[in-house]
Short mmCIF file of C-alpha atoms in Angstrom, two decimals:
data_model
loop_
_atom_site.label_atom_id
_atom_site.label_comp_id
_atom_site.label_asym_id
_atom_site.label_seq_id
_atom_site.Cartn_x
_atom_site.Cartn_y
_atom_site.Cartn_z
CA UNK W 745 110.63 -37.75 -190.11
CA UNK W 746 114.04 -37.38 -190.49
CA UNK W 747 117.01 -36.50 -187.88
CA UNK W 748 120.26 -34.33 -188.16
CA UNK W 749 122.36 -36.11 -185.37
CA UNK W 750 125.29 -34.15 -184.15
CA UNK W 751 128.66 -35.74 -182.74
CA UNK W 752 131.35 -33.49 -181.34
CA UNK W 753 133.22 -36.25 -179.31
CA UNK W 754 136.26 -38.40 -181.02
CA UNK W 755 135.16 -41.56 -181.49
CA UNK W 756 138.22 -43.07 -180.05
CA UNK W 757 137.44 -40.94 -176.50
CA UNK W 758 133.66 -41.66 -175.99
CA UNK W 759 130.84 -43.81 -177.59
CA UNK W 760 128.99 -41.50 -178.63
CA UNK W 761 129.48 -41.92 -182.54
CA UNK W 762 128.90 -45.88 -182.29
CA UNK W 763 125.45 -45.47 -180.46
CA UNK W 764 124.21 -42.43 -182.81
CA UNK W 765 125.38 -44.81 -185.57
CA UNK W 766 123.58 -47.26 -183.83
CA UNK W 767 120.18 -45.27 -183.82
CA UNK W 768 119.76 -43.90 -187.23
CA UNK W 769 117.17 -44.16 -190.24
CA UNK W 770 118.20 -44.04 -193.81
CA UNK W 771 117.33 -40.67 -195.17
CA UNK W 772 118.99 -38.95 -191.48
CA UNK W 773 122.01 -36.88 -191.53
CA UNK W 774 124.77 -36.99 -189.08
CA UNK W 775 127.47 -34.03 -188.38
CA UNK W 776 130.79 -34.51 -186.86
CA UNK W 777 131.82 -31.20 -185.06
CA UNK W 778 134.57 -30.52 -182.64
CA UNK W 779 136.83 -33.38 -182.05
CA UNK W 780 134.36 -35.48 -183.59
CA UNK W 781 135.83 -34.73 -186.93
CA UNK W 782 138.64 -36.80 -185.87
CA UNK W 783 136.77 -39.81 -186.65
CA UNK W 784 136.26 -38.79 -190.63
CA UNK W 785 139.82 -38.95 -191.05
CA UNK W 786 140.87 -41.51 -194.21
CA UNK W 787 142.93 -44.35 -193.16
CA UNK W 788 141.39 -44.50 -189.33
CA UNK W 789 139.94 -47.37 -187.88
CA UNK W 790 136.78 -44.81 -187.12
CA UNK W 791 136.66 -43.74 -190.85
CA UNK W 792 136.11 -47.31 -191.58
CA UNK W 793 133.36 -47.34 -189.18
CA UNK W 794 132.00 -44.18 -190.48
CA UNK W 795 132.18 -45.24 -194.26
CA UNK W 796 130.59 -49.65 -193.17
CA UNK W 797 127.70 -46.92 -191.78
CA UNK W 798 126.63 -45.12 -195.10
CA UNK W 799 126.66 -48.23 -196.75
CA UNK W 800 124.64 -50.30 -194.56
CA UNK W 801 122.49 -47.63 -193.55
CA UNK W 802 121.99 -45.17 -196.00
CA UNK W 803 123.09 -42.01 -193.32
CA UNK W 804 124.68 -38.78 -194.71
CA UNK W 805 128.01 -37.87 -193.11
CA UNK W 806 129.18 -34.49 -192.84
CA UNK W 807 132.06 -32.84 -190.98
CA UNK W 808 132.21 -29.13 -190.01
CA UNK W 809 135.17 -27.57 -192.19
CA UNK W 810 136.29 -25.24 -189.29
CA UNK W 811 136.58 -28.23 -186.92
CA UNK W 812 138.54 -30.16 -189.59
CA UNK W 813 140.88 -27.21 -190.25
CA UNK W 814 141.55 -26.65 -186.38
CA UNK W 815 142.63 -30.32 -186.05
CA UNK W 816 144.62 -30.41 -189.53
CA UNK W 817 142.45 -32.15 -191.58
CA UNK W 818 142.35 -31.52 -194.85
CA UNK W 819 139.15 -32.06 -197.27
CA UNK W 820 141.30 -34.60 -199.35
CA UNK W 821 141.92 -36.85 -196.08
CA UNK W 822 138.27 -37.12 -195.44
CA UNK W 823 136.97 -40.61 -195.51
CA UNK W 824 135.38 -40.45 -199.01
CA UNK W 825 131.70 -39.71 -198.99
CA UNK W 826 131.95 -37.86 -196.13
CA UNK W 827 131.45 -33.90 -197.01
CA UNK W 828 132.79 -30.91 -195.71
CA UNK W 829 130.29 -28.20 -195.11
CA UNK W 830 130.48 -24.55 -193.38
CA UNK W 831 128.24 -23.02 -190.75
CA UNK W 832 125.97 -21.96 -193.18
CA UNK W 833 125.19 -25.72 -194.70
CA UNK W 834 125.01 -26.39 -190.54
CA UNK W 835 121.91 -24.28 -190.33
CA UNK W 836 120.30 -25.53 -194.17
CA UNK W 837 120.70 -29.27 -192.45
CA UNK W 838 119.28 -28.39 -189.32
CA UNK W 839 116.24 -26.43 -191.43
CA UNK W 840 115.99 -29.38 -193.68
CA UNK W 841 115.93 -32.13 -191.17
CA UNK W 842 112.77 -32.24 -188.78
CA UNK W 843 114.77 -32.64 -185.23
CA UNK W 844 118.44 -31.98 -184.23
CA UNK W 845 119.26 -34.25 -181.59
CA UNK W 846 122.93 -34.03 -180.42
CA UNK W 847 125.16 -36.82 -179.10
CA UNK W 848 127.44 -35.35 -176.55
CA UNK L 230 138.18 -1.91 -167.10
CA UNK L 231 140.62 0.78 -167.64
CA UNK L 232 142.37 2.55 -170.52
CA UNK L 233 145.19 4.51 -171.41
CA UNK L 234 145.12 7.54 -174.09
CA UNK L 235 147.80 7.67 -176.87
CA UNK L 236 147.72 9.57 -179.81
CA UNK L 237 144.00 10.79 -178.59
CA UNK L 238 143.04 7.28 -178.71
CA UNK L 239 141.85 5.04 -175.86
CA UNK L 240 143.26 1.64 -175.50
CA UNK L 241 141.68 -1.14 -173.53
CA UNK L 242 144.14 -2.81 -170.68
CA UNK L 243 143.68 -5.37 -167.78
CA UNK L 244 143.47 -4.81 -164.14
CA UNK L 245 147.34 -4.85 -164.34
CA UNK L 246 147.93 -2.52 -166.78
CA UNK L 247 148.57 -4.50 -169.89
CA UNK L 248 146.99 -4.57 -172.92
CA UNK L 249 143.51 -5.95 -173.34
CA UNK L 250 143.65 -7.19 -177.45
CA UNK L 251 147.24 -7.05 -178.46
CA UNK L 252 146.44 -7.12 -182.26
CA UNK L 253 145.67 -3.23 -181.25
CA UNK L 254 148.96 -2.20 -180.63
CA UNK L 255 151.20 0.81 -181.44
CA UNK L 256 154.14 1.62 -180.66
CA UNK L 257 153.09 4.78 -179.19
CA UNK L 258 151.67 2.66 -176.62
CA UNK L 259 154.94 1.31 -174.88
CA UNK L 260 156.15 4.81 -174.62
CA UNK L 261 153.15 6.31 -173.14
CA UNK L 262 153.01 3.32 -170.83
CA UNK L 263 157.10 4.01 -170.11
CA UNK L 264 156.44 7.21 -169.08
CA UNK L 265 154.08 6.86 -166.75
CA UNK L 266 156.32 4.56 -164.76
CA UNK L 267 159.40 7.71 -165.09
CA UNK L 268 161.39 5.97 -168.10
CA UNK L 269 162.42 7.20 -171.46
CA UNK L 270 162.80 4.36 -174.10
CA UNK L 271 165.81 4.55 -175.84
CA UNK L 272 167.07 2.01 -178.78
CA UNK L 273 168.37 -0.50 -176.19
CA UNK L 274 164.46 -0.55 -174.81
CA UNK L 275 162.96 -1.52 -178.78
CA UNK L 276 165.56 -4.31 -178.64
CA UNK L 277 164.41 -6.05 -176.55
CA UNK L 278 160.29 -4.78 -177.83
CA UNK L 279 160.61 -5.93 -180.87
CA UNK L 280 162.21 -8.78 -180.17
CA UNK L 281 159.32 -9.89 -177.47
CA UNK L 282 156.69 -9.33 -180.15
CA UNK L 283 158.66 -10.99 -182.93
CA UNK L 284 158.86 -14.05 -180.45
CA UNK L 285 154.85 -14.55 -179.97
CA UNK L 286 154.74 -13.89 -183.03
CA UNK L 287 156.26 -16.88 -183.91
CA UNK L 288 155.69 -18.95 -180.68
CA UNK L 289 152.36 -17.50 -179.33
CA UNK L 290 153.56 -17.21 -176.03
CA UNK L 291 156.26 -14.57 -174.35
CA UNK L 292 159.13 -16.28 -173.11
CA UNK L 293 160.24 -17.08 -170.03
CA UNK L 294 163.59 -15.35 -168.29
CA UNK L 295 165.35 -17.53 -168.85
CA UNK L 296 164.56 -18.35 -172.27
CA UNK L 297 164.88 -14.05 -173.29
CA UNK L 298 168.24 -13.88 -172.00
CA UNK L 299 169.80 -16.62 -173.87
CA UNK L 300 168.32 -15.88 -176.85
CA UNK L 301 169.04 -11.99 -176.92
CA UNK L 302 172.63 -13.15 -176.26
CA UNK L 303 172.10 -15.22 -178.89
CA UNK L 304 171.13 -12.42 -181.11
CA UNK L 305 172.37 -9.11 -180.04
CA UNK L 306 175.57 -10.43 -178.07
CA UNK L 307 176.73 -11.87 -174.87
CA UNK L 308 176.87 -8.66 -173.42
CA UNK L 309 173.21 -8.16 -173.32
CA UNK L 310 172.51 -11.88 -172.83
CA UNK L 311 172.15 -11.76 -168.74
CA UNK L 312 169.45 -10.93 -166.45
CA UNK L 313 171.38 -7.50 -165.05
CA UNK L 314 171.79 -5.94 -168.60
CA UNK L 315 167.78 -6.75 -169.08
CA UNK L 316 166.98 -5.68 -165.46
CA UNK L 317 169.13 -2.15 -165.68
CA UNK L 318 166.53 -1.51 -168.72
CA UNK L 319 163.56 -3.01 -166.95
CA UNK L 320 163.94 -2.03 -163.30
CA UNK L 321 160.25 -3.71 -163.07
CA UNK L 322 161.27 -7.24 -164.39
CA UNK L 323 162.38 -7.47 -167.60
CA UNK L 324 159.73 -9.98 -168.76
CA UNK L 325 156.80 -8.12 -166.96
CA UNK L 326 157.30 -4.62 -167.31
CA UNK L 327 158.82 -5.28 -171.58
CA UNK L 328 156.04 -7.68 -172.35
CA UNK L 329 153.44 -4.92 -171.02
CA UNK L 330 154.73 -2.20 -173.48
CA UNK L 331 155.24 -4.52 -175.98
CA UNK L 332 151.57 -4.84 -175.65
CA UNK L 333 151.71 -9.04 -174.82
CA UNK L 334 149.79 -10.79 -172.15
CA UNK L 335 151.79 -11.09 -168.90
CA UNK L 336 153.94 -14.02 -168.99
CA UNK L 337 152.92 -17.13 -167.38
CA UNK L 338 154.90 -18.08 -164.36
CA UNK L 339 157.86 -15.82 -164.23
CA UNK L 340 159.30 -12.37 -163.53
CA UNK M 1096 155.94 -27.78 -155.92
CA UNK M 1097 158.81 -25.93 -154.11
CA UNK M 1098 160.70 -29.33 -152.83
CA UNK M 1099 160.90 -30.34 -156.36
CA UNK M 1100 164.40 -29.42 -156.47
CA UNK M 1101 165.16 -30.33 -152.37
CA UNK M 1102 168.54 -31.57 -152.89
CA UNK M 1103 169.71 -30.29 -156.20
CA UNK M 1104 168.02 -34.34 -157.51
CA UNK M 1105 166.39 -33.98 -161.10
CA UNK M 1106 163.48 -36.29 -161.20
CA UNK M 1107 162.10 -37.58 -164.53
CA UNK M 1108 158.97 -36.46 -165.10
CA UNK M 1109 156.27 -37.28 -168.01
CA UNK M 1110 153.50 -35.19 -169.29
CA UNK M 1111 150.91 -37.80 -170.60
CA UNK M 1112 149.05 -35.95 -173.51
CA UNK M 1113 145.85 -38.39 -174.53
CA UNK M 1114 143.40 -35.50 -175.42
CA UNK M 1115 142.46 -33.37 -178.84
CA UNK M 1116 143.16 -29.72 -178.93
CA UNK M 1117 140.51 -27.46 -178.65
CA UNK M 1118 137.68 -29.60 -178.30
CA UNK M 1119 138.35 -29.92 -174.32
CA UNK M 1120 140.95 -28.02 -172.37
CA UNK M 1121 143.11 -30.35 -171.21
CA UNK M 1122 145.83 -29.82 -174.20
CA UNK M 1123 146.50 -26.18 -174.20
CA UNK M 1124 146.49 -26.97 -169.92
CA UNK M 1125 148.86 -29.32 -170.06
CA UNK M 1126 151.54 -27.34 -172.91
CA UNK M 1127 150.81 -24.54 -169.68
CA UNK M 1128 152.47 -26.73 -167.30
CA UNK M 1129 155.33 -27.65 -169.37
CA UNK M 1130 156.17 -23.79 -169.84
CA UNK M 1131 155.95 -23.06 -166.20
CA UNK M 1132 157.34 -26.13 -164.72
CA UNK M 1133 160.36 -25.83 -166.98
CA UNK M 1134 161.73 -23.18 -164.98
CA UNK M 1135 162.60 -26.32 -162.19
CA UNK M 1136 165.35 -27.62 -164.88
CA UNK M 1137 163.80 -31.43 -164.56
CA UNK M 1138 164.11 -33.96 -167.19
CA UNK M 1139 161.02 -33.13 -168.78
CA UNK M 1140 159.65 -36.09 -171.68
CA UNK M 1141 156.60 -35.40 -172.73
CA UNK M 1142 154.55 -38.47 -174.13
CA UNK M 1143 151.58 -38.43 -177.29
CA UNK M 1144 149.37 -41.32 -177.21
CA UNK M 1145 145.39 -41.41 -178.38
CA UNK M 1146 144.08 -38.36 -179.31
CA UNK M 1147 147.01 -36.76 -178.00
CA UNK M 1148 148.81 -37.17 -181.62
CA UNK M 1149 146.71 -34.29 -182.79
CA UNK M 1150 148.12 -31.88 -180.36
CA UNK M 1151 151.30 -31.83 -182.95
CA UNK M 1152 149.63 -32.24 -186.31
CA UNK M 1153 150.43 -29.77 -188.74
CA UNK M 1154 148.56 -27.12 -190.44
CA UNK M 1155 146.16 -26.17 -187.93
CA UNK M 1156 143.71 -23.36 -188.42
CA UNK M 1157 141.84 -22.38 -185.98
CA UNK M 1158 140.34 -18.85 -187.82
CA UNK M 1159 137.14 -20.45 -188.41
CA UNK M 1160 136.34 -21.75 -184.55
CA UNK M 1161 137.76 -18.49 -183.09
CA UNK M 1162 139.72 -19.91 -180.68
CA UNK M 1163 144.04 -19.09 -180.38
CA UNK M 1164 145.35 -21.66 -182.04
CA UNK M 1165 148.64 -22.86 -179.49
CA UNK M 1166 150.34 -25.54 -181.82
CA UNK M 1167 153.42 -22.91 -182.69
CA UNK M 1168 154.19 -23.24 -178.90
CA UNK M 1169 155.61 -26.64 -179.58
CA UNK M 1170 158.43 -25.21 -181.43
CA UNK M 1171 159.24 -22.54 -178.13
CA UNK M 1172 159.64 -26.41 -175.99
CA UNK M 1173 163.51 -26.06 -177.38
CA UNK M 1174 163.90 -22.98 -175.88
CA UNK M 1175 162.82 -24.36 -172.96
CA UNK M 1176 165.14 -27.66 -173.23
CA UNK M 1177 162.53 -29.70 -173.88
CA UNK M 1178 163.48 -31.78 -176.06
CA UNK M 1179 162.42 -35.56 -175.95
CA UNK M 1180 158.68 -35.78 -177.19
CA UNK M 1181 157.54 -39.37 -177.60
CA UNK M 1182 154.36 -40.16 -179.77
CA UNK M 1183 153.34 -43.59 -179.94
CA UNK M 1184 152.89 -45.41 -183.53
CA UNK M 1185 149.86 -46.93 -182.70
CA UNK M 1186 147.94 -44.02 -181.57
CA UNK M 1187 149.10 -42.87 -185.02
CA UNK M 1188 148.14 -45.85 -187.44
CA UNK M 1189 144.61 -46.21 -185.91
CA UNK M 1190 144.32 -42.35 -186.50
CA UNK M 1191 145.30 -42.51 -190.10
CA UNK M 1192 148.23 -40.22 -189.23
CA UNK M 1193 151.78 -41.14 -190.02
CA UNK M 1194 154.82 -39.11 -188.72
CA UNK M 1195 154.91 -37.12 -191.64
CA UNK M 1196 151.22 -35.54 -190.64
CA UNK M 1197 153.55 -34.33 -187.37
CA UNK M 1198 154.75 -30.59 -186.88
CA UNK M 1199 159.00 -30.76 -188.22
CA UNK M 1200 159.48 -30.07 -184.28
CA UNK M 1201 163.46 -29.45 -183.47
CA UNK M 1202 166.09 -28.52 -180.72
CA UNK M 1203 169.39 -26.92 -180.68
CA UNK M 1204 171.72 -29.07 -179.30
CA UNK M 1205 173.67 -26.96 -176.87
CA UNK M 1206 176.48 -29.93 -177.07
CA UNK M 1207 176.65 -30.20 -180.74
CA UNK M 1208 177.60 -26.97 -181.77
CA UNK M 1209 173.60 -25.74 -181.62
CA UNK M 1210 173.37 -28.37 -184.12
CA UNK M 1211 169.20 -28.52 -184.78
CA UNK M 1212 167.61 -32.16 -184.07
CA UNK M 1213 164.68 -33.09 -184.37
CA UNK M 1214 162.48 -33.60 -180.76
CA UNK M 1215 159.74 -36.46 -182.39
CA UNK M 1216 160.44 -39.75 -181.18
CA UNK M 1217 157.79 -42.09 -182.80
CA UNK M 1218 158.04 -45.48 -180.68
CA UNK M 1219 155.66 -48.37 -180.76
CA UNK M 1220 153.46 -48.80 -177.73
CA UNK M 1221 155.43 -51.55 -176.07
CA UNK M 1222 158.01 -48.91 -175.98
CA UNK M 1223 155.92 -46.30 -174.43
CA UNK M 1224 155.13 -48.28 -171.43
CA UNK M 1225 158.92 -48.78 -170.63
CA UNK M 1226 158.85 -45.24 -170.78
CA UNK M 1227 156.31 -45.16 -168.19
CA UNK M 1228 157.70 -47.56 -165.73
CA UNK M 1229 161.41 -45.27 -166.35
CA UNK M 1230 159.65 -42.32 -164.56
CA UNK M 1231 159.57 -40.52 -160.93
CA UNK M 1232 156.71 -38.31 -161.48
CA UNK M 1233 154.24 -38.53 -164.49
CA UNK M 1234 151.41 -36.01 -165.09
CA UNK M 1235 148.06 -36.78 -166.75
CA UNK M 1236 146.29 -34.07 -169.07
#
């Protein structure tokens, strides 16, 4: 079983990243949309919580490209590891995963 | 919602007459729209057009009275640059009745 | 709000920006506000802290969520005299922003031959809450 968790709150405005962080299983995949691409920004004190995450426990990290461009970031200011996909890889994770559970 | 006919087409607009997707926009438009409230446009009248729609263009909003009359004295003299030159071509409020032919959203909070 | 001018007085007021663009409503509200409330000639600061700071980032793009994308408004605030816009370091360095990542936002300074300055004031946070405590009026969004 594996999860696609989706974020679309800034992690410095809500805890919602921190718990979904909190409640993931290697192998699960977790979008930031809306303002919750703020937290992928390189250099943030989120990033750095996004990027101790992937390494402790093995989670994917994407970030919706047209959220990112609405908000001015850039794919080179992404914390690194952390991919840029369209709406299109949107649906292929939510096909590929076995749930969607979203973190509002 | 209602529409108005120029050139044999049919354009969208709002309750209050002005236009409902302003990427849509000819100028036949603001002088259909002119004459059906009595009024000829005349060079004067695109002046102060163009200059609305250059201004969201750039800002994304139309501007406020006071904001169009300094800057049109600003750019096409001090003459013009007061709210009785732009009212004398606007009888309707200059903001109101230019930003509907000029095919912008009524402007928030002001005449 | 018709009193707000009882006496000829100008009151300071601050518009307190803490939210994102786009993802709630609260930005493109409060930049709504500003426009309309300019017309009572206060003096108007308007204050970026938290989230806030990305109401003024640059390069937005807003084609692919098909929403209107406001952020050229900020440059209009001139025309407007609005011209002091405070945006607190902090908010910035825990963001991975620096001022640099801001809009160039300016003013023409009626009193300095239209001379064109800019309208970013990046202070540190102790410096934001003097702000606060320097105001008559101050409006959350």
């Amino acid at each position: 079983m594996s999860i696609l968790h989706t974020v679309n709150k800034s992690a410095y405005e809500r805890n919602a990243l921190e718990s979904c962080l909190g409640h993931t299983r290697p192998g699960d995949a977790v979008l930031l949309i809306e303002d919750g691409v703020i937290s992928a920004r390189a250099g943030s004190t989120a990033g750095e919580k996004l990027a101790a995450a992937m390494a402790e426990t093995g989670v994917s990290i994407y970030a919706l490209g047209a959220d990112m461009a609405a908000r001015g970031i850039p794919e080179d200011k992404l914390v690194d590891g952390v991919k840029a996909i369209d709406y299109a890889g949107f649906v292929d994770l939510a096909a590929e995963n076995d749930a969607v559970e979203a973190w509002l | 919602m209602s529409s108005i006919t120029v050139d044999g087409k049919e354009y969208a607009v709002d309750e209050e007459g002005y236009l409902a997707d302003l990427s849509t926009w000819v100028p036949g438009i603001a002088d259909v729209m002119a004459a059906q409230d009595d009024l000829t446009l005349t060079d004067e009248h695109w002046d102060i057009i163009n200059f609305l729609r250059e201004y969201y263009e750039e800002y994304q909003i139309a501007p406020a009275i006071r904001v169009l009359t300094k800057a049109i004295g600003k750019k096409l003299g001090k003459e013009k640059g007061n709210s009785k030159y732009l009212y004398e071509l606007f009888p309707y409020g200059p903001a109101k009745q230019a930003c509907r032919y000029a095919g912008l959203p009524k402007p928030t909070g002001c005449v | 709000m018709g009193d707000m001018n009882e006496g000829g007085s100008t009151k300071k007021f601050l518009y307190l920006n803490r939210k994102a663009p786009y993802g709630t409503v609260y930005a493109l509200e409060s930049l709504e506000v500003v426009l309309i409330a300019a017309a009572f000639e206060q003096d108007v600061s308007l204050a970026f802290i938290d989230d806030g700071v990305y109401q003024i980032i640059q390069g937005q793009d807003t084609t692919g969520i098909g929403m209107k994308n406001f952020s050229p408004t900020f440059n209009a605030l001139g025309d407007y005299d609005i011209n002091k816009l405070y945006v607190e370091k902090e908010s910035l360095d825990e963001r991975g922003l620096t001022e640099d990542d801001l809009m160039p936002l300016v003013y023409e300074d009626e009193d300095d031959d239209w001379a064109e300055k800019p309208s970013i004031r990046v202070v540190s946070r102790a410096e934001m809450a003097d702000l606060m405590q320097d105001q008559d009026v101050i409006l959350s969004f």
